[in-house]
Amino acid sequence: MLLLPGAMVYYIRLLKPPTFDQDENLHDKVRLRVVMAITTDLGDAFYPGELSIFIGIITAADTRRLGPVIWKPGARCLKFQINIHLRYLTALTRLLFTCSDSLDVDSLVLGKVPDVVSAWTDEFTGHKALFDDVVIRRFTLQRERGLDIFEKNGESIARHIWDAAIALAVWLLKHKEKVQQADGKRNCILELGAGCGLVGLVLASMSENQNCQLILTDVDDDSLRLARYNAQCSRNAFNSVWQCCTLDWREPQKFSTDQHPTIIIASDCIYNADNIPDLVRTFSHLVRQSCESSKGSVTPKVIVSTKRRHPSEEMFFNLMTKAGFEQSDHDKVPLSDRWREKAGQDLDVVSIHVFSLPVQALS
């Protein structure tokens, strides 16, 4: 039996901003030019099969579907142009590129990771619009709530959503009871290596009326700017207070906050073995700092999601044990892959690990 490549999420990526060209021969139409690819989170593989891509023209009053255009097996890039009637572009408009013929928004509440993540443009008006170098990932969360996550266009893997973040978001939405405070108090969530801020913002959306405190951290200034923008765009949807801060794992002692984190999260942060000792020290410092500053009233949970890439990642779990952490929960989230499912093969998984630091380890 043919063994297919490991299961993974694929992402529709706009390799550069779309453009409109007006041609006098088109009269009442304008030509949309698009350059896209369908790749993994790391951009190291392309969608292996044929796939129909539909283009949605979305306004507040109307939705139009065009296409499909076809992604072919073996492709590394898809360039196409499509003519759009000018009357569709007179209102505030978004473009959607998706494999859903019904133009559905990607859902994170079905307990299943989407296998191909759609791409949206920001809002624009008219055929002379100039698109920014961003793409939006739009997700349905809960109770008709949605979340828009802005990413950077292009081929770089920086400042993009990765598989383990989506899988952790799906798991958190499915297991809300694991992150609720037993005493009904509000959560204070601190995300390490937040990137776009997806997981932290999903957690904040789950806090209902508890006025959650969210702290998004990263060492990369561009990532922090993007996380800050995503938090600003979502602030009206979620009853939470947020801040974005620099946190360098090599010097966790330089980070301080007057808040007491109850949940510390990190997704896909152990792929680089050189960073693992610093990450473990950062977890230990943050947990102890929260316990001490709250005078023992708060003992944070540490929740980590990882998509295993190489054996050296085992070092993380060994060092967490040596630091006194105990693993209180472990789960797996399968990654959707229609090709492996058709072949009857097992799906790859993202592993979810929940750690705590016992009281005796704090002394």
Short mmCIF file of C-alpha atoms in Angstrom, two decimals:
data_model
loop_
_atom_site.label_atom_id
_atom_site.label_comp_id
_atom_site.label_asym_id
_atom_site.label_seq_id
_atom_site.Cartn_x
_atom_site.Cartn_y
_atom_site.Cartn_z
CA MET A 1 0.00 0.00 0.00
CA LEU A 2 1.28 3.46 -0.89
CA LEU A 3 2.19 5.41 2.25
CA LEU A 4 1.07 8.99 1.84
CA PRO A 5 2.96 11.92 3.41
CA GLY A 6 2.13 12.81 7.01
CA ALA A 7 -1.23 14.42 7.57
CA MET A 8 -1.15 18.16 7.85
CA VAL A 9 -3.17 21.30 7.49
CA TYR A 10 -2.83 23.22 4.24
CA TYR A 11 -3.18 26.97 3.89
CA ILE A 12 -4.25 29.00 0.87
CA ARG A 13 -1.54 31.65 0.68
CA LEU A 14 -1.54 34.81 -1.42
CA LEU A 15 2.06 35.10 -2.57
CA LYS A 16 1.51 38.78 -3.28
CA PRO A 17 -1.44 41.16 -2.95
CA PRO A 18 -4.14 40.70 -5.63
CA THR A 19 -4.44 43.45 -8.24
CA PHE A 20 -7.20 44.87 -10.42
CA ASP A 21 -6.51 45.75 -14.06
CA GLN A 22 -8.95 47.78 -16.13
CA ASP A 23 -9.03 47.04 -19.85
CA GLU A 24 -11.01 49.20 -22.25
CA ASN A 25 -12.15 46.02 -24.00
CA LEU A 26 -13.79 44.80 -20.79
CA HIS A 27 -16.24 47.76 -20.68
CA ASP A 28 -18.17 47.22 -17.43
CA LYS A 29 -15.78 44.65 -15.97
CA VAL A 30 -12.39 44.64 -14.31
CA ARG A 31 -9.74 41.90 -14.29
CA LEU A 32 -8.61 40.45 -10.96
CA ARG A 33 -5.10 38.95 -10.98
CA VAL A 34 -4.09 36.52 -8.25
CA VAL A 35 -0.91 34.57 -7.43
CA MET A 36 -1.42 31.92 -4.76
CA ALA A 37 -0.10 28.66 -3.38
CA ILE A 38 -1.51 25.96 -1.12
CA THR A 39 1.18 24.97 1.36
CA THR A 40 1.81 23.55 4.82
CA ASP A 41 2.43 25.80 7.80
CA LEU A 42 6.19 25.68 7.25
CA GLY A 43 5.85 26.05 3.48
CA ASP A 44 7.86 22.84 3.00
CA ALA A 45 5.19 20.95 1.03
CA PHE A 46 2.40 21.79 -1.38
CA TYR A 47 -1.11 20.40 -1.60
CA PRO A 48 -0.61 17.03 -3.33
CA GLY A 49 -3.87 16.62 -5.23
CA GLU A 50 -6.32 18.44 -7.44
CA LEU A 51 -8.42 21.02 -5.65
CA SER A 52 -11.15 23.43 -6.76
CA ILE A 53 -10.71 26.97 -5.45
CA PHE A 54 -13.73 29.26 -5.37
CA ILE A 55 -13.62 33.05 -5.22
CA GLY A 56 -16.18 34.83 -3.06
CA ILE A 57 -17.09 38.51 -3.46
CA ILE A 58 -18.54 39.39 -0.08
CA THR A 59 -20.41 42.58 0.88
CA ALA A 60 -22.83 43.29 3.71
CA ALA A 61 -25.74 42.92 1.32
CA ASP A 62 -24.63 40.26 -1.13
CA THR A 63 -22.36 37.28 -1.74
CA ARG A 64 -21.19 36.22 -5.19
CA ARG A 65 -19.29 33.04 -6.01
CA LEU A 66 -16.93 32.84 -8.97
CA GLY A 67 -14.80 30.01 -10.29
CA PRO A 68 -13.64 27.47 -9.60
CA VAL A 69 -10.02 27.67 -10.61
CA ILE A 70 -8.13 24.40 -10.34
CA TRP A 71 -5.03 23.62 -8.31
CA LYS A 72 -3.24 20.75 -10.07
CA PRO A 73 -1.20 17.93 -8.49
CA GLY A 74 2.50 18.84 -8.45
CA ALA A 75 1.82 22.58 -8.61
CA ARG A 76 3.91 25.02 -6.58
CA CYS A 77 2.03 28.14 -7.60
CA LEU A 78 -1.33 29.03 -9.14
CA LYS A 79 -1.65 32.20 -11.22
CA PHE A 80 -5.03 33.14 -12.57
CA GLN A 81 -7.13 36.08 -13.67
CA ILE A 82 -10.87 36.43 -13.50
CA ASN A 83 -13.22 39.14 -14.73
CA ILE A 84 -15.53 40.80 -12.19
CA HIS A 85 -18.45 43.07 -12.99
CA LEU A 86 -17.94 46.57 -11.62
CA ARG A 87 -21.33 46.60 -9.94
CA TYR A 88 -20.06 43.98 -7.47
CA LEU A 89 -17.35 46.37 -6.26
CA THR A 90 -19.37 49.49 -5.41
CA ALA A 91 -19.78 48.67 -1.70
CA LEU A 92 -17.32 47.73 1.04
CA THR A 93 -16.07 44.35 -0.17
CA ARG A 94 -13.88 41.40 0.82
CA LEU A 95 -12.50 38.69 -1.43
CA LEU A 96 -12.50 35.08 -0.22
CA PHE A 97 -10.39 32.23 -1.63
CA THR A 98 -11.65 28.86 -0.42
CA CYS A 99 -12.17 25.20 -1.31
CA SER A 100 -15.71 25.40 0.10
CA ASP A 101 -18.20 25.67 -2.75
CA SER A 102 -20.70 27.14 -0.26
CA LEU A 103 -18.14 29.77 0.85
CA ASP A 104 -18.36 28.61 4.46
CA VAL A 105 -16.21 30.20 7.16
CA ASP A 106 -13.64 27.78 8.62
CA SER A 107 -15.00 26.41 11.90
CA LEU A 108 -13.05 25.56 15.05
CA VAL A 109 -16.07 24.37 17.04
CA LEU A 110 -16.70 20.99 15.42
CA GLY A 111 -13.83 19.29 17.24
CA LYS A 112 -12.00 18.90 13.94
CA VAL A 113 -9.08 20.81 12.46
CA PRO A 114 -9.89 22.20 8.95
CA ASP A 115 -7.76 20.53 6.29
CA VAL A 116 -7.50 23.56 3.97
CA VAL A 117 -7.65 27.00 5.60
CA SER A 118 -9.26 29.73 3.51
CA ALA A 119 -7.82 33.18 2.81
CA TRP A 120 -9.68 36.51 2.98
CA THR A 121 -8.59 39.99 1.96
CA ASP A 122 -9.18 43.03 4.10
CA GLU A 123 -12.13 45.26 3.22
CA PHE A 124 -11.84 47.56 0.20
CA THR A 125 -14.06 49.72 -1.98
CA GLY A 126 -13.89 49.96 -5.77
CA HIS A 127 -11.73 48.45 -8.47
CA LYS A 128 -8.87 50.92 -7.89
CA ALA A 129 -8.20 49.59 -4.41
CA LEU A 130 -4.64 48.71 -3.45
CA PHE A 131 -4.48 45.60 -1.26
CA ASP A 132 -2.26 45.48 1.82
CA ASP A 133 0.31 42.71 2.25
CA VAL A 134 -1.94 40.85 4.69
CA VAL A 135 -4.31 37.93 4.50
CA ILE A 136 -7.06 37.18 6.99
CA ARG A 137 -7.91 33.79 8.48
CA ARG A 138 -11.55 33.92 9.56
CA PHE A 139 -12.84 31.35 12.04
CA THR A 140 -16.19 30.53 13.62
CA LEU A 141 -15.81 29.99 17.37
CA GLN A 142 -18.94 29.69 19.52
CA ARG A 143 -22.41 31.19 19.85
CA GLU A 144 -22.04 32.86 16.46
CA ARG A 145 -18.81 34.51 17.57
CA GLY A 146 -16.08 34.78 15.00
CA LEU A 147 -12.41 35.67 15.02
CA ASP A 148 -10.33 37.33 12.31
CA ILE A 149 -6.58 36.69 12.43
CA PHE A 150 -4.41 38.84 10.20
CA GLU A 151 -1.27 37.26 8.75
CA LYS A 152 1.43 38.54 6.45
CA ASN A 153 1.26 37.64 2.75
CA GLY A 154 4.15 35.92 1.01
CA GLU A 155 6.27 32.82 1.35
CA SER A 156 7.87 33.52 4.75
CA ILE A 157 6.72 31.21 7.57
CA ALA A 158 7.09 33.99 10.15
CA ARG A 159 3.95 35.67 11.44
CA HIS A 160 1.70 32.89 10.13
CA ILE A 161 -0.61 30.48 11.96
CA TRP A 162 0.91 27.03 12.51
CA ASP A 163 -0.89 23.69 12.80
CA ALA A 164 -0.33 23.23 16.54
CA ALA A 165 -2.00 26.60 17.23
CA ILE A 166 -5.16 25.66 15.32
CA ALA A 167 -5.22 22.22 16.97
CA LEU A 168 -4.84 23.74 20.45
CA ALA A 169 -7.63 26.23 19.70
CA VAL A 170 -9.91 23.35 18.62
CA TRP A 171 -9.04 21.38 21.78
CA LEU A 172 -9.66 24.34 24.09
CA LEU A 173 -13.07 25.05 22.54
CA LYS A 174 -14.00 21.38 22.97
CA HIS A 175 -12.75 21.14 26.58
CA LYS A 176 -13.76 24.46 28.13
CA GLU A 177 -14.03 22.88 31.57
CA LYS A 178 -10.26 22.33 31.65
CA VAL A 179 -9.51 26.05 31.59
CA GLN A 180 -12.34 27.44 33.71
CA GLN A 181 -11.53 28.66 37.21
CA ALA A 182 -13.26 26.50 39.82
CA ASP A 183 -13.99 29.51 42.03
CA GLY A 184 -15.56 31.46 39.18
CA LYS A 185 -12.78 34.05 39.16
CA ARG A 186 -11.50 35.46 35.92
CA ASN A 187 -8.63 33.89 34.02
CA CYS A 188 -5.38 35.67 33.32
CA ILE A 189 -3.90 34.10 30.19
CA LEU A 190 -0.28 34.50 29.17
CA GLU A 191 0.80 33.20 25.75
CA LEU A 192 4.47 32.58 24.94
CA GLY A 193 5.66 32.91 21.34
CA ALA A 194 2.22 34.24 20.48
CA GLY A 195 2.94 35.12 16.86
CA CYS A 196 -0.44 36.14 15.44
CA GLY A 197 -2.09 35.57 18.84
CA LEU A 198 -4.63 32.96 17.71
CA VAL A 199 -4.62 30.69 20.78
CA GLY A 200 -4.67 33.49 23.34
CA LEU A 201 -7.54 35.25 21.56
CA VAL A 202 -9.54 32.02 21.31
CA LEU A 203 -9.06 31.48 25.06
CA ALA A 204 -10.14 35.05 25.72
CA SER A 205 -13.30 34.45 23.70
CA MET A 206 -14.20 31.58 26.04
CA SER A 207 -14.15 33.70 29.16
CA GLU A 208 -17.79 34.76 28.74
CA ASN A 209 -18.45 37.62 31.18
CA GLN A 210 -15.42 37.10 33.40
CA ASN A 211 -13.47 40.06 31.97
CA CYS A 212 -10.45 37.92 31.11
CA GLN A 213 -6.93 39.36 31.23
CA LEU A 214 -4.83 38.41 28.18
CA ILE A 215 -1.07 38.90 27.86
CA LEU A 216 0.41 38.10 24.43
CA THR A 217 4.21 37.82 24.39
CA ASP A 218 6.87 37.31 21.77
CA VAL A 219 10.48 38.32 21.18
CA ASP A 220 9.86 39.43 17.58
CA ASP A 221 8.71 43.04 17.23
CA ASP A 222 6.84 42.43 13.96
CA SER A 223 4.95 39.52 15.51
CA LEU A 224 4.00 41.69 18.48
CA ARG A 225 2.68 44.40 16.16
CA LEU A 226 0.57 41.81 14.36
CA ALA A 227 -0.70 40.29 17.63
CA ARG A 228 -1.54 43.77 18.90
CA TYR A 229 -3.51 44.52 15.74
CA ASN A 230 -5.41 41.23 15.99
CA ALA A 231 -6.23 41.94 19.63
CA GLN A 232 -7.43 45.43 18.74
CA CYS A 233 -9.67 44.06 15.98
CA SER A 234 -11.24 41.53 18.37
CA ARG A 235 -11.63 43.76 21.41
CA ASN A 236 -15.29 44.54 20.74
CA ALA A 237 -16.18 40.86 20.44
CA PHE A 238 -14.57 39.62 23.65
CA ASN A 239 -14.98 40.88 27.18
CA SER A 240 -11.28 40.94 27.95
CA VAL A 241 -8.42 43.30 28.76
CA TRP A 242 -5.24 42.63 26.83
CA GLN A 243 -1.64 43.73 26.46
CA CYS A 244 1.28 42.75 24.21
CA CYS A 245 4.76 42.49 25.74
CA THR A 246 8.26 41.48 24.79
CA LEU A 247 9.39 38.33 26.58
CA ASP A 248 12.82 36.89 25.77
CA TRP A 249 13.10 33.30 27.00
CA ARG A 250 16.83 33.79 27.51
CA GLU A 251 16.09 36.45 30.16
CA PRO A 252 12.69 35.66 31.69
CA GLN A 253 13.62 37.48 34.89
CA LYS A 254 13.42 40.77 32.98
CA PHE A 255 9.72 40.21 32.36
CA SER A 256 7.33 41.36 35.02
CA THR A 257 3.61 41.94 35.24
CA ASP A 258 1.27 43.09 37.96
CA GLN A 259 -1.15 40.35 36.86
CA HIS A 260 -1.16 36.76 38.13
CA PRO A 261 -1.38 34.37 35.14
CA THR A 262 -3.69 31.42 35.76
CA ILE A 263 -2.97 29.79 32.39
CA ILE A 264 0.30 29.89 30.46
CA ILE A 265 0.12 28.59 26.90
CA ALA A 266 2.57 27.86 24.10
CA SER A 267 1.97 26.21 20.73
CA ASP A 268 4.67 24.67 18.53
CA CYS A 269 7.48 26.21 20.58
CA ILE A 270 9.76 23.17 21.07
CA TYR A 271 10.75 22.49 17.44
CA ASN A 272 14.12 24.20 17.98
CA ALA A 273 16.08 22.14 20.51
CA ASP A 274 18.44 25.03 21.22
CA ASN A 275 15.55 27.03 22.71
CA ILE A 276 14.09 24.26 24.88
CA PRO A 277 16.18 24.84 28.08
CA ASP A 278 15.31 28.56 27.97
CA LEU A 279 11.63 27.78 27.43
CA VAL A 280 11.51 25.44 30.44
CA ARG A 281 13.27 28.03 32.61
CA THR A 282 10.74 30.61 31.43
CA PHE A 283 7.81 28.37 32.36
CA SER A 284 9.35 27.76 35.79
CA HIS A 285 10.03 31.46 36.37
CA LEU A 286 6.52 32.55 35.34
CA VAL A 287 4.77 29.93 37.46
CA ARG A 288 6.86 30.73 40.54
CA GLN A 289 6.47 34.47 39.98
CA SER A 290 2.69 34.15 39.76
CA CYS A 291 2.52 31.99 42.89
CA GLU A 292 4.74 34.31 44.89
CA SER A 293 3.11 37.57 43.80
CA SER A 294 -0.36 36.16 44.50
CA LYS A 295 0.85 34.81 47.88
CA GLY A 296 -0.04 31.28 46.84
CA SER A 297 -3.59 32.00 45.72
CA VAL A 298 -2.74 31.27 42.07
CA THR A 299 -0.94 28.19 40.72
CA PRO A 300 -0.91 28.49 36.92
CA LYS A 301 -1.54 25.64 34.51
CA VAL A 302 0.93 25.32 31.65
CA ILE A 303 -0.64 24.10 28.39
CA VAL A 304 1.62 23.15 25.50
CA SER A 305 0.72 21.89 22.03
CA THR A 306 3.31 20.32 19.82
CA LYS A 307 3.48 18.70 16.43
CA ARG A 308 6.45 16.38 16.84
CA ARG A 309 9.06 17.03 14.15
CA HIS A 310 12.21 15.28 15.44
CA PRO A 311 13.39 13.16 18.41
CA SER A 312 15.31 16.02 20.06
CA GLU A 313 11.97 17.48 21.22
CA GLU A 314 11.86 14.78 23.90
CA MET A 315 14.36 16.96 25.78
CA PHE A 316 11.51 19.34 26.62
CA PHE A 317 9.58 16.72 28.60
CA ASN A 318 12.68 15.52 30.41
CA LEU A 319 13.59 19.06 31.45
CA MET A 320 10.04 19.83 32.57
CA THR A 321 10.20 16.77 34.86
CA LYS A 322 13.58 17.86 36.23
CA ALA A 323 12.13 21.34 36.90
CA GLY A 324 9.47 19.72 39.10
CA PHE A 325 6.50 19.93 36.71
CA GLU A 326 3.94 17.16 36.68
CA GLN A 327 1.84 16.35 33.62
CA SER A 328 -1.80 16.38 34.70
CA ASP A 329 -3.39 15.83 31.29
CA HIS A 330 -2.43 14.59 27.84
CA ASP A 331 -4.55 14.47 24.71
CA LYS A 332 -4.22 14.25 20.95
CA VAL A 333 -5.92 16.22 18.17
CA PRO A 334 -5.91 14.48 14.75
CA LEU A 335 -4.95 16.60 11.75
CA SER A 336 -7.45 16.30 8.91
CA ASP A 337 -6.14 14.83 5.67
CA ARG A 338 -8.61 13.65 3.04
CA TRP A 339 -5.89 11.74 1.20
CA ARG A 340 -4.86 9.58 4.15
CA GLU A 341 -8.51 9.08 5.12
CA LYS A 342 -9.32 7.73 1.64
CA ALA A 343 -6.37 5.35 1.91
CA GLY A 344 -7.47 4.14 5.35
CA GLN A 345 -4.27 5.34 6.99
CA ASP A 346 -3.88 6.83 10.45
CA LEU A 347 -3.89 10.60 10.77
CA ASP A 348 -1.00 12.50 12.28
CA VAL A 349 -1.75 14.31 15.52
CA VAL A 350 -0.92 17.38 17.53
CA SER A 351 -0.23 16.49 21.16
CA ILE A 352 -1.67 18.58 23.98
CA HIS A 353 0.12 18.54 27.35
CA VAL A 354 -1.10 20.16 30.58
CA PHE A 355 1.49 20.68 33.35
CA SER A 356 1.36 21.95 36.88
CA LEU A 357 4.00 22.65 39.51
CA PRO A 358 3.10 20.99 42.83
CA VAL A 359 3.24 23.02 46.01
CA GLN A 360 6.19 21.04 47.33
CA ALA A 361 8.21 21.92 44.22
CA LEU A 362 7.68 25.63 44.89
CA SER A 363 9.42 25.58 48.27
#
